[in-house]
Amino acid sequence: DYLRAGDDLTTDFWEIFIVDPQHHPVGTCMLSWVLRTRRDVPMADIMKREQTLIPVDMDQEEVALRFQKYALISAAVIDQAGRLVGMITVDDIVHIIQEEASEDVLLMSGAGDEGDINQPVLDSYRARVRWLIVNLVTALLPATIISLFGGAIEKMVALAALMPIVAGVGGNAGTQTLAVTVRALATNQLTQSNRWRAVGREIRVALLNGVSIAAIIGLAVAIWFANPVLGGVIAAAMLTNIVMAGLAGALVPLVLERAGADPAVASSIFVTMTTDSMGFLLFLGIAVASGLVG
Amino acid sequence: DYLRAGDDLTTDFWEIFIVDPQHHPVGTCMLSWVLRTRRDVPMADIMKREQTLIPVDMDQEEVALRFQKYALISAAVIDQAGRLVGMITVDDIVHIIQEEASEDVLLMSGAGDEGDINQPVLDSYRARVRWLIVNLVTALLPATIISLFGGAIEKMVALAALMPIVAGVGGNAGTQTLAVTVRALATNQLTQSNRWRAVGREIRVALLNGVSIAAIIGLAVAIWFANPVLGGVIAAAMLTNIVMAGLAGALVPLVLERAGADPAVASSIFVTMTTDSMGFLLFLGIAVASGLVG
């Protein structure tokens, strides 16, 4: 009944960490096990010897993943020498998990890492305008590509009306792959060892999507404009751009992570830059190469 | 020592729920409080009378929010008559929180609600191609708008090169607002009562962003093309489109939720449709109205 006597202890706890005389944790025991065991059984017999220890310098995202993986309620925190220095409980972790997941959605769009409807307007402005300026710069690439094909557009203005379809649907396909990849990275499903398999998987999904969407838009344009060559051009550009989108959606976060950056940071801006540029280049380039416009 | 004697109980628990003879919960008591109190004190004196009760038919998202709000470890589950029928613990909740947050990222892009790198390729294809087809249909609106301005583009091909900048940066601004709004709805920060205040806040952020970005692009275009009118046209279109993007990013999820749909579902497709259409319409429309092209 030592626990009842001491009064320098916190009142809310769920596990007892058992330490050796050097303060190294040797086991853990849930309070419910204590209450369900006869009084004469020593702690050493009911404690569980394997336990998850959290080093004091561990990243909070990493701690959250451990709690989830092992369904922990509390865990012992140890210092560099392996001595018990504190405990962390799951109610702290719940907030971390919520925050980390929210952060990804916000970072992907370039809305800053703590976008919140209660943030001061000026803070939101500062967080977002930076990425809009970056986006302004990345938008120069697709704009330059279009201006190279000015002659073709003058000859056939329908190209100007159709080109955003190729770019836009490609952008959406890229964002889909991006969302899947960023979540897989955040939940440690995607690691060094299976990254190429995951990229290969995204390319296969992109090929299926590309063939379906290219067939629909190709047929629709061929009939609408009574121009089968134009239908073929947009179908070829759409298929290729959706595959490019799958590649960009998977590679952008992987490259950002490899470079030591957060894989979610403004990744949608870079994916959209790729799908816009490739969309315009492919569509206008194939249109010229096919002899559709001379 | 009743707990040590009974053997039909689960071994892992952290709280004791105290019930009256009709099985209605009357209080809760953490095991640590039991262990820290002298044996002759009755349970009624150490238990906490206010507790969070979870009705059996409560939505899992709602349960997760309660656990977060009150930092619960476990909670009593009651049936319609208010009788204790079970308990739910935080380790179940951790997975729900993680899933709900991931779901939003995936749904927003139209990647389906359980996109996962281990899902079969055909399942991913089916989940995503549906939204790409929807996107193909929504892309018809911006394409139609461009084709209405075919004459203006023929006269000044630079318009075709610049218009995706207005649409693209607007799309990014819309996605930023969308991400903030979807997360605020998911975490119950945004409710019926503060929705108009939140929309107003997004418009203020959009005005600040719009003025900054419009000034940069307007000046750059005026100098680059040695055409101040063209600079003024793109600045006006950009400012208006970023404000439209803020409105769309906040209203699309609010309308989806009002309609009983998940506010995240493919919302980025509808926001992009708005920002693309408005971007082209504003830029080309203002160009014609200003007398820049006749």
Coordinates of C-alpha atoms in Angstrom, one line a residue:
Chain A
D1 CA 0.0 0.0 0.0
Y2 CA 3.0 2.2 -0.6
L3 CA 1.0 4.1 -3.3
R4 CA -1.7 5.1 -0.8
A5 CA 0.9 6.5 1.6
G6 CA 3.0 8.6 -0.7
D7 CA 1.6 12.0 -1.5
D8 CA 4.2 13.4 -3.8
L9 CA 2.8 11.5 -6.8
T10 CA 0.5 12.6 -9.6
T11 CA -3.1 11.3 -9.1
D12 CA -3.8 10.4 -12.7
F13 CA -1.8 7.5 -14.0
W14 CA -2.5 4.1 -15.6
E15 CA 0.7 2.2 -15.5
I16 CA 3.5 1.7 -13.1
F17 CA 7.0 1.7 -14.5
I18 CA 9.4 -0.6 -12.6
V19 CA 13.0 0.5 -12.4
D20 CA 16.2 -1.1 -11.2
P21 CA 18.4 0.7 -8.7
Q22 CA 20.1 2.7 -11.5
H23 CA 16.8 4.0 -12.6
H24 CA 16.8 2.0 -15.8
P25 CA 13.2 0.8 -16.7
V26 CA 12.9 -3.0 -16.4
G27 CA 9.2 -3.5 -16.9
T28 CA 5.8 -2.0 -16.9
C29 CA 2.6 -3.0 -15.2
M30 CA -0.9 -1.7 -15.7
L31 CA -2.9 -0.7 -12.6
S32 CA -5.7 -3.1 -13.6
W33 CA -3.2 -6.0 -13.4
V34 CA -2.2 -4.9 -9.9
L35 CA -5.8 -4.7 -8.8
R36 CA -6.6 -8.1 -10.3
T37 CA -3.7 -9.9 -8.6
R38 CA -3.3 -11.3 -5.1
R39 CA -1.4 -9.0 -2.7
D40 CA 1.5 -11.5 -2.0
V41 CA 2.6 -11.8 -5.7
P42 CA 5.7 -9.6 -6.3
M43 CA 5.6 -6.9 -9.0
A44 CA 8.4 -8.7 -10.9
D45 CA 6.0 -11.6 -11.6
I46 CA 3.1 -9.6 -13.1
M47 CA 5.0 -6.9 -14.9
K48 CA 5.5 -7.1 -18.7
R49 CA 9.2 -6.9 -19.5
E50 CA 9.0 -5.7 -23.1
Q51 CA 7.9 -2.1 -23.2
T52 CA 8.1 0.8 -25.6
L53 CA 10.5 3.4 -24.3
I54 CA 10.5 7.0 -25.7
P55 CA 13.9 8.8 -25.8
V56 CA 13.6 12.4 -24.6
D57 CA 14.7 13.8 -28.0
M58 CA 12.3 11.8 -30.2
D59 CA 10.2 13.8 -32.7
Q60 CA 6.6 14.1 -31.7
E61 CA 5.4 12.6 -35.0
E62 CA 7.5 9.6 -34.3
V63 CA 6.1 9.3 -30.8
A64 CA 2.6 9.5 -32.1
L65 CA 3.3 6.6 -34.6
R66 CA 4.6 4.4 -31.8
F67 CA 1.5 5.1 -29.7
Q68 CA -0.7 4.1 -32.6
K69 CA 1.3 1.1 -33.6
Y70 CA 1.3 -0.5 -30.1
A71 CA -2.0 1.0 -28.9
L72 CA -0.2 2.5 -25.9
I73 CA -1.9 4.4 -23.1
S74 CA 1.3 5.7 -21.5
A75 CA 5.0 5.2 -22.1
A76 CA 8.2 5.8 -20.1
V77 CA 10.4 8.6 -21.3
I78 CA 14.2 7.9 -20.9
D79 CA 17.3 10.1 -21.2
Q80 CA 20.4 9.3 -23.2
A81 CA 21.8 7.1 -20.4
G82 CA 18.6 5.0 -20.5
R83 CA 17.3 6.3 -17.1
L84 CA 13.5 6.9 -16.5
V85 CA 12.9 10.6 -16.5
G86 CA 9.2 10.9 -17.1
M87 CA 6.1 9.6 -18.8
I88 CA 4.0 10.6 -21.7
T89 CA 0.3 9.8 -21.9
V90 CA -2.1 9.2 -24.8
D91 CA -4.1 12.3 -24.3
D92 CA -1.1 14.4 -25.3
I93 CA -0.7 12.1 -28.3
V94 CA -4.3 12.5 -29.6
H95 CA -3.7 16.2 -30.2
I96 CA -0.4 15.5 -32.0
I97 CA -2.1 13.0 -34.3
Q98 CA -4.8 15.5 -35.1
E99 CA -2.4 18.3 -35.7
E100 CA 0.0 16.3 -37.9
A101 CA -2.8 15.1 -40.1
S102 CA -4.3 18.6 -40.4
E103 CA -0.9 20.1 -41.1
D104 CA -0.5 17.9 -44.2
V105 CA -3.8 19.1 -45.8
L106 CA -2.8 22.7 -45.1
L107 CA 0.8 22.4 -46.2
M108 CA 0.0 20.7 -49.4
S109 CA -2.1 23.6 -50.5
G110 CA 0.5 26.1 -49.3
A111 CA -1.8 27.5 -46.6
G112 CA 0.9 27.4 -43.9
D113 CA 1.3 24.9 -41.1
E114 CA -1.2 26.2 -38.7
G115 CA -4.0 27.6 -40.8
D116 CA -6.9 28.0 -38.5
I117 CA -10.1 30.0 -38.8
N118 CA -9.2 31.8 -35.5
Q119 CA -5.8 32.9 -36.7
P120 CA -5.4 36.7 -37.1
V121 CA -6.1 37.7 -40.7
L122 CA -2.6 39.2 -41.1
D123 CA -0.9 35.9 -40.1
S124 CA -3.0 33.9 -42.6
Y125 CA -2.1 36.5 -45.2
R126 CA 1.6 36.2 -44.5
A127 CA 1.5 32.4 -44.5
R128 CA -0.4 32.1 -47.8
V129 CA 1.0 35.0 -49.9
R130 CA 4.5 33.5 -49.9
W131 CA 3.2 30.4 -51.7
L132 CA 1.0 32.4 -54.1
I133 CA 4.1 34.3 -55.1
V134 CA 6.0 31.0 -55.6
N135 CA 3.0 29.9 -57.6
L136 CA 3.2 33.0 -59.7
V137 CA 6.8 32.1 -60.6
T138 CA 6.0 28.5 -61.4
A139 CA 3.1 29.7 -63.6
L140 CA 5.6 31.4 -65.9
L141 CA 6.8 28.0 -67.3
P142 CA 3.4 26.9 -68.7
A143 CA 2.8 30.5 -69.9
T144 CA 6.1 30.5 -71.7
I145 CA 5.3 27.2 -73.3
I146 CA 2.0 28.5 -74.6
S147 CA 3.7 31.6 -76.0
L148 CA 6.0 29.4 -78.1
F149 CA 3.0 28.0 -79.8
G150 CA 1.4 31.4 -80.5
G151 CA 1.4 30.8 -84.3
A152 CA -0.5 27.5 -83.9
I153 CA -3.1 29.1 -81.7
E154 CA -3.6 32.0 -84.1
K155 CA -4.3 29.4 -86.9
M156 CA -6.7 27.3 -84.8
V157 CA -8.2 29.1 -81.8
A158 CA -10.0 25.9 -80.7
L159 CA -6.6 24.8 -79.4
A160 CA -6.7 27.6 -76.8
A161 CA -10.1 26.5 -75.6
L162 CA -9.2 22.8 -75.3
M163 CA -5.7 23.1 -73.8
P164 CA -6.9 23.9 -70.2
I165 CA -8.9 20.6 -70.3
V166 CA -5.7 18.6 -70.8
A167 CA -3.9 20.6 -68.1
G168 CA -6.8 20.7 -65.6
V169 CA -7.7 17.0 -65.7
G170 CA -4.0 16.2 -65.5
G171 CA -3.7 18.4 -62.5
N172 CA -6.5 16.7 -60.7
A173 CA -5.0 13.2 -61.5
G174 CA -1.7 14.5 -60.1
T175 CA -3.4 15.8 -56.9
Q176 CA -5.1 12.4 -56.3
T177 CA -1.7 10.6 -56.5
L178 CA -0.1 13.3 -54.3
A179 CA -2.8 12.9 -51.6
V180 CA -2.3 9.2 -51.5
T181 CA 1.5 9.5 -51.4
V182 CA 1.7 12.2 -48.7
R183 CA -0.6 10.2 -46.4
A184 CA 1.4 7.0 -47.0
L185 CA 4.6 8.8 -46.1
A186 CA 3.0 10.4 -43.0
T187 CA 1.8 7.1 -41.7
N188 CA 5.1 5.3 -42.4
Q189 CA 3.4 3.0 -44.9
L190 CA 5.8 4.3 -47.6
T191 CA 9.5 3.8 -46.8
Q192 CA 12.8 3.6 -48.5
S193 CA 12.3 0.0 -49.4
N194 CA 8.9 0.1 -51.1
R195 CA 9.1 3.5 -52.8
W196 CA 9.8 2.2 -56.3
R197 CA 7.0 -0.4 -56.0
A198 CA 4.7 2.5 -55.0
V199 CA 5.7 4.6 -57.9
G200 CA 5.2 1.7 -60.2
R201 CA 1.7 1.2 -58.8
E202 CA 0.8 4.8 -59.4
I203 CA 1.9 4.5 -63.0
R204 CA -0.3 1.5 -63.5
V205 CA -3.3 3.3 -62.0
A206 CA -2.4 6.4 -64.2
L207 CA -2.3 4.2 -67.3
L208 CA -5.8 2.9 -66.6
N209 CA -7.2 6.3 -65.8
G210 CA -5.4 7.8 -68.8
V211 CA -6.8 5.3 -71.3
S212 CA -10.3 5.8 -70.0
I213 CA -10.3 9.6 -70.0
A214 CA -8.4 9.9 -73.3
A215 CA -11.0 7.7 -75.0
I216 CA -13.9 9.8 -73.7
I217 CA -12.3 13.2 -74.5
G218 CA -10.9 12.0 -77.9
L219 CA -14.2 10.7 -79.1
A220 CA -16.1 13.8 -77.8
V221 CA -13.7 16.2 -79.5
A222 CA -13.6 14.2 -82.8
I223 CA -17.4 14.3 -83.0
W224 CA -18.0 17.9 -81.7
F225 CA -15.4 19.6 -84.0
A226 CA -16.0 17.0 -86.8
N227 CA -12.2 16.6 -86.8
P228 CA -10.8 13.1 -86.0
V229 CA -7.2 14.3 -86.1
L230 CA -8.0 16.9 -83.3
G231 CA -9.7 14.1 -81.4
G232 CA -6.6 11.9 -81.7
V233 CA -4.3 14.8 -80.7
I234 CA -6.2 15.6 -77.5
A235 CA -6.5 11.8 -76.6
A236 CA -2.7 11.3 -77.0
A237 CA -1.9 14.4 -75.0
M238 CA -4.4 13.5 -72.2
L239 CA -3.1 9.9 -71.9
T240 CA 0.5 11.1 -71.7
N241 CA -0.3 14.0 -69.3
I242 CA -2.2 11.7 -66.8
V243 CA 0.8 9.3 -66.7
M244 CA 3.1 12.4 -66.1
A245 CA 0.7 13.5 -63.4
G246 CA 0.9 10.1 -61.7
L247 CA 4.7 10.3 -61.8
A248 CA 4.8 13.9 -60.5
G249 CA 2.2 13.2 -57.8
A250 CA 4.4 10.3 -56.5
L251 CA 7.8 11.8 -57.1
V252 CA 7.4 15.3 -55.8
P253 CA 6.7 14.3 -52.2
L254 CA 9.4 11.6 -52.3
V255 CA 12.0 14.1 -53.6
L256 CA 11.0 16.7 -51.0
E257 CA 11.4 14.1 -48.3
R258 CA 14.7 12.9 -49.6
A259 CA 15.9 16.5 -49.6
G260 CA 15.0 16.7 -45.9
A261 CA 11.9 18.9 -46.4
D262 CA 8.4 18.1 -45.3
P263 CA 6.9 16.1 -48.2
A264 CA 3.6 18.0 -47.9
V265 CA 5.1 21.5 -48.2
A266 CA 3.3 23.3 -51.1
S267 CA 3.7 20.0 -53.1
S268 CA 0.5 20.7 -55.0
I269 CA 2.1 23.8 -56.5
F270 CA 4.9 21.8 -58.0
V271 CA 2.6 19.0 -59.1
T272 CA 0.3 21.6 -60.8
M273 CA 3.3 23.3 -62.5
T274 CA 4.3 19.9 -64.0
T275 CA 0.8 19.0 -65.2
D276 CA 0.1 22.5 -66.6
S277 CA 3.4 22.7 -68.5
M278 CA 3.2 19.1 -69.7
G279 CA -0.4 19.5 -70.6
F280 CA 0.2 22.5 -72.8
L281 CA 3.4 21.2 -74.3
L282 CA 2.0 17.8 -75.1
F283 CA -1.3 19.1 -76.6
L284 CA 0.2 22.0 -78.6
G285 CA 3.3 20.0 -79.5
I286 CA 1.4 17.0 -80.8
A287 CA -1.0 19.3 -82.7
V288 CA 1.9 20.9 -84.6
A289 CA 3.8 17.6 -85.0
S290 CA 0.7 15.8 -86.4
G291 CA 0.4 18.4 -89.1
L292 CA -3.0 19.5 -87.8
V293 CA -1.9 23.1 -87.8
G294 CA 1.0 24.0 -90.1
Chain B
D1 CA -10.6 -6.9 -3.1
Y2 CA -13.5 -7.9 -5.2
L3 CA -11.6 -7.1 -8.3
R4 CA -8.9 -9.7 -7.4
A5 CA -11.5 -12.4 -6.8
G6 CA -13.6 -12.1 -10.0
D7 CA -12.2 -13.7 -13.0
D8 CA -14.8 -12.9 -15.7
L9 CA -13.4 -9.3 -16.1
T10 CA -11.1 -8.0 -18.8
T11 CA -7.6 -7.5 -17.6
D12 CA -6.9 -4.2 -19.3
F13 CA -8.9 -1.3 -17.9
W14 CA -8.2 2.1 -16.4
E15 CA -11.4 3.4 -15.0
I16 CA -14.2 1.9 -13.0
F17 CA -17.7 3.0 -13.9
I18 CA -20.0 3.0 -10.9
V19 CA -23.7 2.2 -11.6
D20 CA -26.9 2.3 -9.6
P21 CA -29.1 -0.8 -9.2
Q22 CA -30.8 0.0 -12.5
H23 CA -27.4 -0.1 -14.3
H24 CA -27.5 3.7 -15.0
P25 CA -23.9 5.1 -14.6
V26 CA -23.6 7.5 -11.7
G27 CA -19.9 8.2 -11.6
T28 CA -16.5 7.2 -12.7
C29 CA -13.2 6.5 -10.8
M30 CA -9.7 6.1 -12.1
L31 CA -7.8 3.1 -10.9
S32 CA -5.0 5.4 -9.7
W33 CA -7.5 7.1 -7.4
V34 CA -8.5 3.8 -5.9
L35 CA -4.8 2.8 -5.3
R36 CA -4.1 6.2 -3.8
T37 CA -7.0 6.2 -1.3
R38 CA -7.3 4.4 2.0
R39 CA -9.2 1.1 1.9
D40 CA -12.1 2.2 4.2
V41 CA -13.2 5.2 2.0
P42 CA -16.3 4.2 0.0
M43 CA -16.3 4.5 -3.8
A44 CA -19.0 7.1 -3.7
D45 CA -16.6 9.5 -2.0
I46 CA -13.8 9.3 -4.5
M47 CA -15.6 9.0 -7.8
K48 CA -16.2 11.9 -10.1
R49 CA -19.9 12.4 -10.7
E50 CA -19.7 14.2 -14.0
Q51 CA -18.6 11.9 -16.8
T52 CA -18.8 11.8 -20.6
L53 CA -21.3 9.1 -21.7
I54 CA -21.2 7.8 -25.2
P55 CA -24.6 6.7 -26.6
V56 CA -24.3 3.4 -28.6
D57 CA -25.5 5.0 -31.8
M58 CA -23.0 8.0 -31.8
D59 CA -21.0 8.5 -35.0
Q60 CA -17.3 7.6 -34.6
E61 CA -16.2 11.0 -35.8
E62 CA -18.3 12.6 -33.0
V63 CA -16.9 10.1 -30.4
A64 CA -13.3 11.0 -31.4
L65 CA -14.0 14.7 -31.0
R66 CA -15.3 14.1 -27.4
F67 CA -12.3 12.0 -26.5
Q68 CA -10.1 14.9 -27.8
K69 CA -12.0 17.6 -26.1
Y70 CA -12.1 16.1 -22.7
A71 CA -8.7 14.2 -23.0
L72 CA -10.5 10.9 -22.1
I73 CA -8.8 7.6 -21.7
S74 CA -12.0 5.5 -21.6
A75 CA -15.7 6.3 -21.6
A76 CA -18.9 4.4 -20.7
V77 CA -21.2 3.5 -23.5
I78 CA -24.9 3.6 -22.7
D79 CA -28.0 2.4 -24.6
Q80 CA -31.2 4.4 -25.3
A81 CA -32.5 3.8 -21.8
G82 CA -29.3 5.2 -20.3
R83 CA -28.0 1.8 -19.0
L84 CA -24.3 1.0 -19.1
V85 CA -23.6 -1.4 -21.9
G86 CA -19.9 -1.2 -22.5
M87 CA -16.8 0.9 -22.6
I88 CA -14.7 2.4 -25.4
T89 CA -11.0 3.2 -24.9
V90 CA -8.7 5.7 -26.4
D91 CA -6.6 3.2 -28.4
D92 CA -9.7 2.6 -30.6
I93 CA -10.1 6.4 -31.0
V94 CA -6.5 7.0 -32.1
H95 CA -7.1 5.0 -35.2
I96 CA -10.4 6.8 -35.9
I97 CA -8.7 10.2 -35.6
Q98 CA -5.9 9.2 -38.0
E99 CA -8.4 7.7 -40.5
E100 CA -10.8 10.7 -40.5
A101 CA -8.0 13.2 -41.1
S102 CA -6.5 11.1 -43.9
E103 CA -9.9 10.7 -45.4
D104 CA -10.3 14.4 -45.8
V105 CA -7.0 14.8 -47.8
L106 CA -8.0 12.0 -50.0
L107 CA -11.6 13.0 -50.5
M108 CA -10.7 16.6 -51.3
S109 CA -8.7 15.5 -54.3
G110 CA -11.2 12.9 -55.4
A111 CA -8.9 10.0 -54.7
G112 CA -11.6 8.0 -52.9
D113 CA -12.1 7.5 -49.2
E114 CA -9.6 4.8 -48.5
G115 CA -6.8 5.4 -51.0
D116 CA -3.9 3.4 -49.8
I117 CA -0.7 2.3 -51.5
N118 CA -1.6 -1.3 -50.7
Q119 CA -5.0 -1.1 -52.3
P120 CA -5.4 -3.2 -55.5
V121 CA -4.7 -1.1 -58.6
L122 CA -8.2 -1.7 -60.0
D123 CA -9.9 -0.4 -56.8
S124 CA -7.8 2.8 -57.0
Y125 CA -8.6 3.1 -60.6
R126 CA -12.4 2.8 -60.0
A127 CA -12.3 5.3 -57.1
R128 CA -10.3 7.9 -59.0
V129 CA -11.6 7.6 -62.6
R130 CA -15.2 8.6 -61.5
W131 CA -13.9 12.0 -60.3
L132 CA -11.7 12.5 -63.3
I133 CA -14.8 12.1 -65.5
V134 CA -16.6 14.6 -63.3
N135 CA -13.6 16.9 -63.7
L136 CA -13.8 16.4 -67.5
V137 CA -17.4 17.6 -67.4
T138 CA -16.6 20.6 -65.1
A139 CA -13.7 21.5 -67.4
L140 CA -16.2 22.1 -70.2
L141 CA -17.3 25.4 -68.6
P142 CA -13.9 27.1 -68.7
A143 CA -13.3 25.7 -72.2
T144 CA -16.7 27.2 -73.4
I145 CA -15.8 30.5 -71.9
I146 CA -12.5 30.6 -73.7
S147 CA -14.1 29.7 -77.0
L148 CA -16.5 32.7 -76.7
F149 CA -13.5 34.9 -76.7
G150 CA -11.9 33.2 -79.8
G151 CA -11.8 36.5 -81.7
A152 CA -9.9 38.4 -78.9
I153 CA -7.3 35.6 -78.7
E154 CA -6.8 35.6 -82.5
K155 CA -6.1 39.3 -82.3
M156 CA -3.8 39.1 -79.3
V157 CA -2.2 35.7 -78.8
A158 CA -0.5 36.9 -75.6
L159 CA -3.9 36.6 -73.9
A160 CA -3.8 32.8 -74.4
A161 CA -0.4 32.6 -72.7
L162 CA -1.3 34.8 -69.8
M163 CA -4.8 33.5 -69.0
P164 CA -3.6 30.2 -67.3
I165 CA -1.7 32.4 -64.8
V166 CA -4.9 34.1 -63.6
A167 CA -6.7 30.8 -63.5
G168 CA -3.8 28.9 -61.8
V169 CA -2.9 31.3 -59.0
G170 CA -6.6 31.7 -58.3
G171 CA -6.9 27.9 -58.1
N172 CA -4.1 27.8 -55.6
A173 CA -5.7 30.5 -53.5
G174 CA -9.0 28.6 -53.6
T175 CA -7.3 25.4 -52.5
Q176 CA -5.6 27.2 -49.5
T177 CA -9.0 28.4 -48.3
L178 CA -10.6 25.1 -49.0
A179 CA -8.0 23.2 -46.9
V180 CA -8.5 25.6 -43.9
T181 CA -12.3 25.4 -44.1
V182 CA -12.4 21.5 -44.5
R183 CA -10.1 21.1 -41.4
A184 CA -12.2 23.7 -39.4
L185 CA -15.4 21.8 -40.2
A186 CA -13.8 18.4 -39.4
T187 CA -12.6 19.6 -36.0
N188 CA -15.9 21.3 -35.2
Q189 CA -14.2 24.7 -35.0
L190 CA -16.6 25.9 -37.7
T191 CA -20.3 25.6 -36.9
Q192 CA -23.6 27.0 -37.9
S193 CA -23.1 30.0 -35.7
N194 CA -19.7 31.3 -36.9
R195 CA -19.9 30.3 -40.6
W196 CA -20.5 33.8 -41.9
R197 CA -17.8 35.3 -39.7
A198 CA -15.4 32.6 -41.2
V199 CA -16.5 33.5 -44.7
G200 CA -15.9 37.2 -44.0
R201 CA -12.5 36.4 -42.6
E202 CA -11.5 34.4 -45.8
I203 CA -12.6 37.4 -47.9
R204 CA -10.4 39.7 -45.9
V205 CA -7.4 37.4 -46.3
A206 CA -8.2 37.1 -50.1
L207 CA -8.3 40.9 -50.5
L208 CA -4.9 41.2 -49.0
N209 CA -3.5 38.3 -51.1
G210 CA -5.3 39.7 -54.2
V211 CA -3.9 43.2 -53.9
S212 CA -0.3 41.9 -53.4
I213 CA -0.4 39.3 -56.2
A214 CA -2.2 41.7 -58.6
A215 CA 0.4 44.4 -58.0
I216 CA 3.2 42.0 -58.8
I217 CA 1.7 40.5 -61.9
G218 CA 0.3 43.8 -63.2
L219 CA 3.7 45.5 -63.0
A220 CA 5.6 42.6 -64.5
V221 CA 3.2 42.3 -67.4
A222 CA 3.1 46.0 -68.1
I223 CA 6.9 46.1 -68.3
W224 CA 7.5 42.8 -70.1
F225 CA 4.9 43.5 -72.8
A226 CA 5.5 47.3 -72.7
N227 CA 1.7 47.5 -72.4
P228 CA 0.3 49.2 -69.3
V229 CA -3.3 48.5 -70.3
L230 CA -2.5 44.7 -70.5
G231 CA -0.9 45.1 -67.1
G232 CA -4.0 46.8 -65.6
V233 CA -6.2 44.2 -67.2
I234 CA -4.4 41.2 -65.7
A235 CA -4.1 43.0 -62.3
A236 CA -7.9 43.6 -62.1
A237 CA -8.7 40.0 -63.2
M238 CA -6.2 38.5 -60.7
L239 CA -7.5 40.6 -57.8
T240 CA -11.1 39.7 -58.5
N241 CA -10.3 36.0 -59.1
I242 CA -8.4 35.6 -55.8
V243 CA -11.5 37.1 -54.0
M244 CA -13.7 34.7 -55.9
A245 CA -11.3 31.8 -55.0
G246 CA -11.7 32.8 -51.3
L247 CA -15.4 32.7 -51.6
A248 CA -15.5 29.4 -53.5
G249 CA -13.0 27.8 -51.1
A250 CA -15.1 28.7 -48.1
L251 CA -18.6 28.2 -49.6
V252 CA -18.1 24.9 -51.5
P253 CA -17.5 22.8 -48.3
L254 CA -20.1 24.7 -46.4
V255 CA -22.7 24.1 -49.1
L256 CA -21.7 20.4 -49.4
E257 CA -22.1 20.0 -45.7
R258 CA -25.5 21.8 -45.7
A259 CA -26.6 19.4 -48.4
G260 CA -25.8 16.5 -46.2
A261 CA -22.6 15.5 -48.1
D262 CA -19.1 15.2 -46.7
P263 CA -17.6 18.7 -47.1
A264 CA -14.4 17.2 -48.4
V265 CA -15.8 15.1 -51.2
A266 CA -14.0 16.2 -54.4
S267 CA -14.4 19.8 -53.3
S268 CA -11.2 20.7 -55.0
I269 CA -12.7 19.9 -58.3
F270 CA -15.6 22.3 -57.8
V271 CA -13.3 25.0 -56.4
T272 CA -11.0 24.7 -59.4
M273 CA -14.0 24.8 -61.8
T274 CA -14.9 28.1 -60.3
T275 CA -11.5 29.6 -60.3
D276 CA -10.7 28.4 -63.9
S277 CA -14.0 29.7 -65.3
M278 CA -13.8 33.0 -63.4
G279 CA -10.1 33.4 -64.2
F280 CA -10.7 33.1 -68.0
L281 CA -14.0 35.1 -68.0
L282 CA -12.5 37.9 -65.9
F283 CA -9.3 38.2 -67.8
L284 CA -10.7 37.9 -71.3
G285 CA -13.8 39.8 -70.5
I286 CA -11.9 42.8 -69.0
A287 CA -9.5 42.7 -71.9
V288 CA -12.4 43.1 -74.3
A289 CA -14.3 45.6 -72.2
S290 CA -11.2 47.8 -71.7
G291 CA -10.8 48.2 -75.5
L292 CA -7.4 46.4 -75.3
V293 CA -8.6 44.2 -78.1
G294 CA -11.3 45.3 -80.3

